[in-house]
mmCIF file of C-alpha atoms in Angstrom:
data_model
loop_
_atom_site.group_PDB
_atom_site.id
_atom_site.type_symbol
_atom_site.label_atom_id
_atom_site.label_comp_id
_atom_site.label_asym_id
_atom_site.label_seq_id
_atom_site.Cartn_x
_atom_site.Cartn_y
_atom_site.Cartn_z
ATOM 1 C CA UNK A 1 -2.744 7.018 -14.342
ATOM 2 C CA UNK A 2 -4.980 5.733 -10.655
ATOM 3 C CA UNK A 3 -2.805 5.154 -7.828
ATOM 4 C CA UNK A 4 -4.494 3.058 -4.456
ATOM 5 C CA UNK A 5 -2.587 3.189 -1.591
ATOM 6 C CA UNK A 6 -3.463 0.502 1.171
ATOM 7 C CA UNK A 7 -2.491 -0.068 4.787
ATOM 8 C CA UNK A 8 -1.744 -1.701 6.498
ATOM 9 C CA UNK A 9 0.225 -4.694 5.150
ATOM 10 C CA UNK A 10 -0.577 -6.953 7.715
ATOM 11 C CA UNK A 11 -3.442 -6.903 10.519
ATOM 12 C CA UNK A 12 -3.354 -9.493 13.204
ATOM 13 C CA UNK A 13 -7.536 -8.979 15.130
ATOM 14 C CA UNK A 14 -8.234 -10.741 18.228
ATOM 15 C CA UNK A 15 -11.208 -13.767 17.952
ATOM 16 C CA UNK A 16 -13.860 -10.878 17.538
ATOM 17 C CA UNK A 17 -12.701 -7.360 17.234
ATOM 18 C CA UNK A 18 -12.860 -5.586 14.889
ATOM 19 C CA UNK A 19 -10.411 -4.897 12.099
ATOM 20 C CA UNK A 20 -10.165 -1.737 9.926
ATOM 21 C CA UNK A 21 -7.937 -1.018 6.100
ATOM 22 C CA UNK A 22 -8.007 2.735 4.554
ATOM 23 C CA UNK A 23 -6.627 2.902 1.281
ATOM 24 C CA UNK A 24 -6.411 6.452 -0.896
ATOM 25 C CA UNK A 25 -7.206 7.100 -4.396
ATOM 26 C CA UNK A 26 -5.261 9.932 -6.801
ATOM 27 C CA UNK A 27 -7.482 9.902 -9.987
ATOM 28 C CA UNK A 28 -10.454 12.200 -8.525
ATOM 29 C CA UNK A 29 -12.578 10.346 -12.283
ATOM 30 C CA UNK A 30 -12.899 7.290 -9.660
ATOM 31 C CA UNK A 31 -16.595 6.850 -9.018
ATOM 32 C CA UNK A 32 -16.222 3.291 -8.427
ATOM 33 C CA UNK A 33 -14.365 1.471 -5.235
ATOM 34 C CA UNK A 34 -14.914 -2.576 -4.212
ATOM 35 C CA UNK A 35 -13.843 -4.975 -1.813
ATOM 36 C CA UNK A 36 -11.739 -7.996 -2.518
ATOM 37 C CA UNK A 37 -11.278 -10.894 -0.588
ATOM 38 C CA UNK A 38 -8.617 -13.556 -1.441
ATOM 39 C CA UNK A 39 -8.211 -16.781 0.075
ATOM 40 C CA UNK A 40 -4.449 -18.529 -0.592
ATOM 41 C CA UNK A 41 -4.419 -20.496 -3.588
ATOM 42 C CA UNK A 42 -7.636 -18.503 -5.031
ATOM 43 C CA UNK A 43 -8.901 -16.438 -7.073
ATOM 44 C CA UNK A 44 -10.483 -12.618 -6.009
ATOM 45 C CA UNK A 45 -13.665 -12.073 -4.476
ATOM 46 C CA UNK A 46 -15.950 -9.274 -3.990
ATOM 47 C CA UNK A 47 -17.298 -9.168 -0.837
ATOM 48 C CA UNK A 48 -17.959 -5.485 -1.135
ATOM 49 C CA UNK A 49 -18.667 -2.370 -3.228
ATOM 50 C CA UNK A 50 -19.087 1.901 -3.468
ATOM 51 C CA UNK A 51 -19.993 4.060 -5.696
ATOM 52 C CA UNK A 52 -19.042 7.772 -5.198
ATOM 53 C CA UNK A 53 -22.106 8.842 -4.859
ATOM 54 C CA UNK A 54 -22.795 7.122 -1.462
ATOM 55 C CA UNK A 55 -20.775 7.501 1.723
ATOM 56 C CA UNK A 56 -20.810 4.785 3.701
ATOM 57 C CA UNK A 57 -22.720 0.800 2.902
ATOM 58 C CA UNK A 58 -23.230 -2.088 5.116
ATOM 59 C CA UNK A 59 -23.568 -5.819 4.945
ATOM 60 C CA UNK A 60 -24.061 -7.615 7.828
ATOM 61 C CA UNK A 61 -20.456 -7.507 9.709
ATOM 62 C CA UNK A 62 -18.422 -5.681 6.847
ATOM 63 C CA UNK A 63 -19.082 -1.829 6.244
ATOM 64 C CA UNK A 64 -16.994 0.437 4.324
ATOM 65 C CA UNK A 65 -16.942 4.242 4.052
ATOM 66 C CA UNK A 66 -16.253 6.612 1.633
ATOM 67 C CA UNK A 67 -15.201 9.970 1.522
ATOM 68 C CA UNK A 68 -14.554 11.563 -1.640
ATOM 69 C CA UNK A 69 -12.822 15.206 -0.845
ATOM 70 C CA UNK A 70 -9.952 13.702 1.184
ATOM 71 C CA UNK A 71 -9.850 10.621 -1.295
ATOM 72 C CA UNK A 72 -10.129 7.674 0.922
ATOM 73 C CA UNK A 73 -11.677 5.205 2.138
ATOM 74 C CA UNK A 74 -11.677 1.752 4.188
ATOM 75 C CA UNK A 75 -13.501 -1.342 4.923
ATOM 76 C CA UNK A 76 -14.161 -2.506 8.324
ATOM 77 C CA UNK A 77 -15.263 -6.168 10.048
ATOM 78 C CA UNK A 78 -16.613 -6.355 12.496
ATOM 79 C CA UNK A 79 -17.431 -9.334 15.517
ATOM 80 C CA UNK A 80 -14.223 -11.104 13.648
ATOM 81 C CA UNK A 81 -14.299 -14.757 13.074
ATOM 82 C CA UNK A 82 -11.366 -16.795 12.015
ATOM 83 C CA UNK A 83 -12.718 -17.370 8.578
ATOM 84 C CA UNK A 84 -12.452 -13.943 7.313
ATOM 85 C CA UNK A 85 -8.073 -14.785 7.773
ATOM 86 C CA UNK A 86 -7.450 -13.817 3.752
ATOM 87 C CA UNK A 87 -5.422 -11.400 1.844
ATOM 88 C CA UNK A 88 -8.028 -7.888 1.312
ATOM 89 C CA UNK A 89 -7.593 -5.706 -1.604
ATOM 90 C CA UNK A 90 -9.178 -2.750 -1.967
ATOM 91 C CA UNK A 91 -9.726 -1.164 -5.590
ATOM 92 C CA UNK A 92 -10.155 2.040 -7.626
ATOM 93 C CA UNK A 93 -12.272 2.397 -11.249
ATOM 94 C CA UNK A 94 -11.131 5.722 -13.009
ATOM 95 C CA UNK A 95 -14.146 6.376 -15.277
ATOM 96 C CA UNK A 96 -11.546 8.288 -17.322
ATOM 97 C CA UNK A 97 -8.623 6.145 -17.671
ATOM 98 C CA UNK A 98 -11.653 3.018 -17.793
ATOM 99 C CA UNK A 99 -9.047 0.690 -15.307
ATOM 100 C CA UNK A 100 -9.495 -1.040 -11.867
ATOM 101 C CA UNK A 101 -6.619 -0.760 -10.312
ATOM 102 C CA UNK A 102 -5.822 -2.470 -6.732
ATOM 103 C CA UNK A 103 -3.721 -1.602 -3.698
ATOM 104 C CA UNK A 104 -1.065 -3.728 -2.637
ATOM 105 C CA UNK A 105 -3.261 -6.291 0.248
ATOM 106 C CA UNK A 106 -4.261 -6.519 3.963
ATOM 107 C CA UNK A 107 -3.032 -9.925 5.004
ATOM 108 C CA UNK A 108 -5.872 -10.170 7.758
ATOM 109 C CA UNK A 109 -5.276 -12.483 10.444
ATOM 110 C CA UNK A 110 -7.527 -13.398 13.427
ATOM 111 C CA UNK A 111 -7.148 -15.284 15.953
ATOM 112 C CA UNK A 112 -9.039 -17.575 17.727
ATOM 113 C CA UNK P 1 -24.494 -16.325 -16.614
ATOM 114 C CA UNK P 2 -21.420 -14.959 -17.356
ATOM 115 C CA UNK P 3 -18.404 -17.222 -16.563
ATOM 116 C CA UNK P 4 -15.123 -16.741 -16.895
ATOM 117 C CA UNK P 5 -12.741 -19.199 -18.202
ATOM 118 C CA UNK P 6 -8.371 -19.331 -18.008
ATOM 119 C CA UNK P 7 -5.792 -21.613 -19.225
ATOM 120 C CA UNK P 8 -3.829 -23.270 -17.891
ATOM 121 C CA UNK P 9 -4.347 -23.743 -14.191
ATOM 122 C CA UNK P 10 -0.801 -23.947 -13.528
ATOM 123 C CA UNK P 11 2.475 -23.916 -16.212
ATOM 124 C CA UNK P 12 6.177 -24.929 -15.737
ATOM 125 C CA UNK P 13 8.428 -23.153 -18.358
ATOM 126 C CA UNK P 14 12.083 -22.438 -18.569
ATOM 127 C CA UNK P 15 14.066 -19.047 -19.267
ATOM 128 C CA UNK P 16 13.524 -18.137 -22.476
ATOM 129 C CA UNK P 17 10.867 -20.316 -24.056
ATOM 130 C CA UNK P 18 7.608 -18.749 -24.866
ATOM 131 C CA UNK P 19 4.205 -17.981 -23.099
ATOM 132 C CA UNK P 20 0.775 -18.291 -23.830
ATOM 133 C CA UNK P 21 -2.388 -17.480 -21.273
ATOM 134 C CA UNK P 22 -5.735 -17.643 -22.861
ATOM 135 C CA UNK P 23 -8.784 -16.386 -21.661
ATOM 136 C CA UNK P 24 -12.186 -15.927 -22.636
ATOM 137 C CA UNK P 25 -16.098 -15.357 -21.210
ATOM 138 C CA UNK P 26 -18.628 -16.505 -21.626
ATOM 139 C CA UNK P 27 -22.069 -14.828 -22.012
ATOM 140 C CA UNK P 28 -21.375 -11.540 -22.218
ATOM 141 C CA UNK P 29 -20.525 -8.716 -25.070
ATOM 142 C CA UNK P 30 -17.797 -6.091 -25.244
ATOM 143 C CA UNK P 31 -16.722 -6.866 -21.940
ATOM 144 C CA UNK P 32 -13.495 -4.969 -19.901
ATOM 145 C CA UNK P 33 -10.731 -7.224 -19.526
ATOM 146 C CA UNK P 34 -7.987 -6.855 -17.279
ATOM 147 C CA UNK P 35 -4.628 -9.206 -17.639
ATOM 148 C CA UNK P 36 -2.984 -9.205 -13.020
ATOM 149 C CA UNK P 37 0.376 -11.014 -11.975
ATOM 150 C CA UNK P 38 0.512 -11.381 -8.629
ATOM 151 C CA UNK P 39 4.131 -11.795 -7.011
ATOM 152 C CA UNK P 40 3.858 -14.424 -3.887
ATOM 153 C CA UNK P 41 2.789 -13.088 -0.899
ATOM 154 C CA UNK P 42 2.660 -9.737 -3.374
ATOM 155 C CA UNK P 43 -0.274 -7.575 -4.158
ATOM 156 C CA UNK P 44 -2.458 -7.397 -7.918
ATOM 157 C CA UNK P 45 -0.130 -5.429 -11.542
ATOM 158 C CA UNK P 46 -2.270 -4.171 -13.874
ATOM 159 C CA UNK P 47 -0.554 -5.440 -16.962
ATOM 160 C CA UNK P 48 -3.197 -4.698 -20.027
ATOM 161 C CA UNK P 49 -5.868 -3.696 -20.239
ATOM 162 C CA UNK P 50 -8.673 -3.835 -23.125
ATOM 163 C CA UNK P 51 -12.302 -2.012 -24.075
ATOM 164 C CA UNK P 52 -12.524 -3.231 -27.049
ATOM 165 C CA UNK P 53 -11.150 -5.440 -30.178
ATOM 166 C CA UNK P 54 -7.247 -4.589 -30.443
ATOM 167 C CA UNK P 55 -7.538 -1.574 -27.925
ATOM 168 C CA UNK P 56 -4.743 -2.738 -25.566
ATOM 169 C CA UNK P 57 -3.579 -0.979 -22.718
ATOM 170 C CA UNK P 58 -0.052 -1.844 -21.301
ATOM 171 C CA UNK P 59 0.754 -0.666 -17.761
ATOM 172 C CA UNK P 60 3.943 -1.920 -16.813
ATOM 173 C CA UNK P 61 6.969 -2.505 -19.592
ATOM 174 C CA UNK P 62 8.218 -5.427 -20.115
ATOM 175 C CA UNK P 63 8.659 -8.801 -21.741
ATOM 176 C CA UNK P 64 4.838 -9.866 -22.268
ATOM 177 C CA UNK P 65 2.084 -8.840 -24.820
ATOM 178 C CA UNK P 66 -1.536 -9.261 -25.016
ATOM 179 C CA UNK P 67 -3.788 -9.352 -27.518
ATOM 180 C CA UNK P 68 -7.947 -9.842 -27.876
ATOM 181 C CA UNK P 69 -8.370 -10.785 -31.248
ATOM 182 C CA UNK P 70 -12.008 -11.808 -30.542
ATOM 183 C CA UNK P 71 -13.945 -9.789 -28.709
ATOM 184 C CA UNK P 72 -14.415 -12.562 -25.774
ATOM 185 C CA UNK P 73 -10.882 -13.060 -25.758
ATOM 186 C CA UNK P 74 -7.835 -12.238 -23.960
ATOM 187 C CA UNK P 75 -4.035 -13.879 -24.903
ATOM 188 C CA UNK P 76 -1.550 -12.687 -22.812
ATOM 189 C CA UNK P 77 1.825 -13.797 -24.167
ATOM 190 C CA UNK P 78 6.058 -13.325 -24.419
ATOM 191 C CA UNK P 79 8.393 -14.124 -27.139
ATOM 192 C CA UNK P 80 11.432 -15.739 -24.023
ATOM 193 C CA UNK P 81 10.556 -15.918 -20.465
ATOM 194 C CA UNK P 82 12.326 -14.444 -17.724
ATOM 195 C CA UNK P 83 12.711 -16.149 -13.630
ATOM 196 C CA UNK P 84 10.978 -12.814 -12.998
ATOM 197 C CA UNK P 85 8.031 -13.384 -14.954
ATOM 198 C CA UNK P 86 6.864 -16.577 -12.358
ATOM 199 C CA UNK P 87 4.229 -15.461 -10.579
ATOM 200 C CA UNK P 88 -0.064 -15.709 -10.294
ATOM 201 C CA UNK P 89 -1.569 -14.295 -13.397
ATOM 202 C CA UNK P 90 -5.096 -13.492 -13.266
ATOM 203 C CA UNK P 91 -7.775 -13.010 -15.873
ATOM 204 C CA UNK P 92 -10.617 -10.450 -14.816
ATOM 205 C CA UNK P 93 -13.286 -8.766 -17.203
ATOM 206 C CA UNK P 94 -16.288 -6.299 -15.834
ATOM 207 C CA UNK P 95 -19.176 -5.054 -18.253
ATOM 208 C CA UNK P 96 -17.924 -2.531 -20.710
ATOM 209 C CA UNK P 97 -18.929 0.471 -18.747
ATOM 210 C CA UNK P 98 -16.397 -0.734 -16.587
ATOM 211 C CA UNK P 99 -17.506 0.717 -13.017
ATOM 212 C CA UNK P 100 -18.680 -2.772 -11.599
ATOM 213 C CA UNK P 101 -18.008 -6.101 -9.878
ATOM 214 C CA UNK P 102 -14.998 -7.498 -12.013
ATOM 215 C CA UNK P 103 -14.592 -11.312 -11.722
ATOM 216 C CA UNK P 104 -11.509 -13.158 -11.863
ATOM 217 C CA UNK P 105 -10.646 -16.152 -13.501
ATOM 218 C CA UNK P 106 -9.436 -19.297 -10.785
ATOM 219 C CA UNK P 107 -5.536 -18.122 -12.616
ATOM 220 C CA UNK P 108 -2.309 -19.855 -13.646
ATOM 221 C CA UNK P 109 0.196 -19.787 -11.173
ATOM 222 C CA UNK P 110 3.802 -19.943 -13.868
ATOM 223 C CA UNK P 111 7.222 -20.559 -12.488
ATOM 224 C CA UNK P 112 10.002 -20.267 -14.567
ATOM 225 C CA UNK P 113 12.636 -22.423 -14.100
#
């Protein structure tokens, strides 16, 4: 099955700085790559996603890049704010296995 | 609009007792359904997923089981809980093709004592 690895597991940045989280996947049939944000005690919620036919997608301060050849994708958050502090998960959907597999998560802390 | 219901929100169960967590989805047909477990401070571990009634795929062998008796109902069960079963259990759904956003239920915090 699909294997998704996510790094780093924890990340601390100063308010206003950028944060980058990276993920790799193993299944070349994966075609959909969402990113979720989970605040403490709450359910994960989608913040941005990208499909395999696109290399980059941006939504205000958040951007995602995808390198299909290398099988890795990254989340970029610019001008970080304290409310960005949360756990972020990457995921990959395998069209062959029809399942959504998550990375292990990154605890992002934005220091004021 | 589509909604997902998961209950209970919290549960404290003794070791060796049975478990039944229920998840239902409204407003869509033939969804993909998932059960994930999240141990404290850890990632989302896929336990089971289902692409249709009676079709269950297990990702992690353990003392848990899942069933899908109806199109939009997904149940997570155990005959005898272990201490290691404690965690935050999340049900999720996506459209049948699967390559779109997955929506999560509110989660069930299970503590086995």
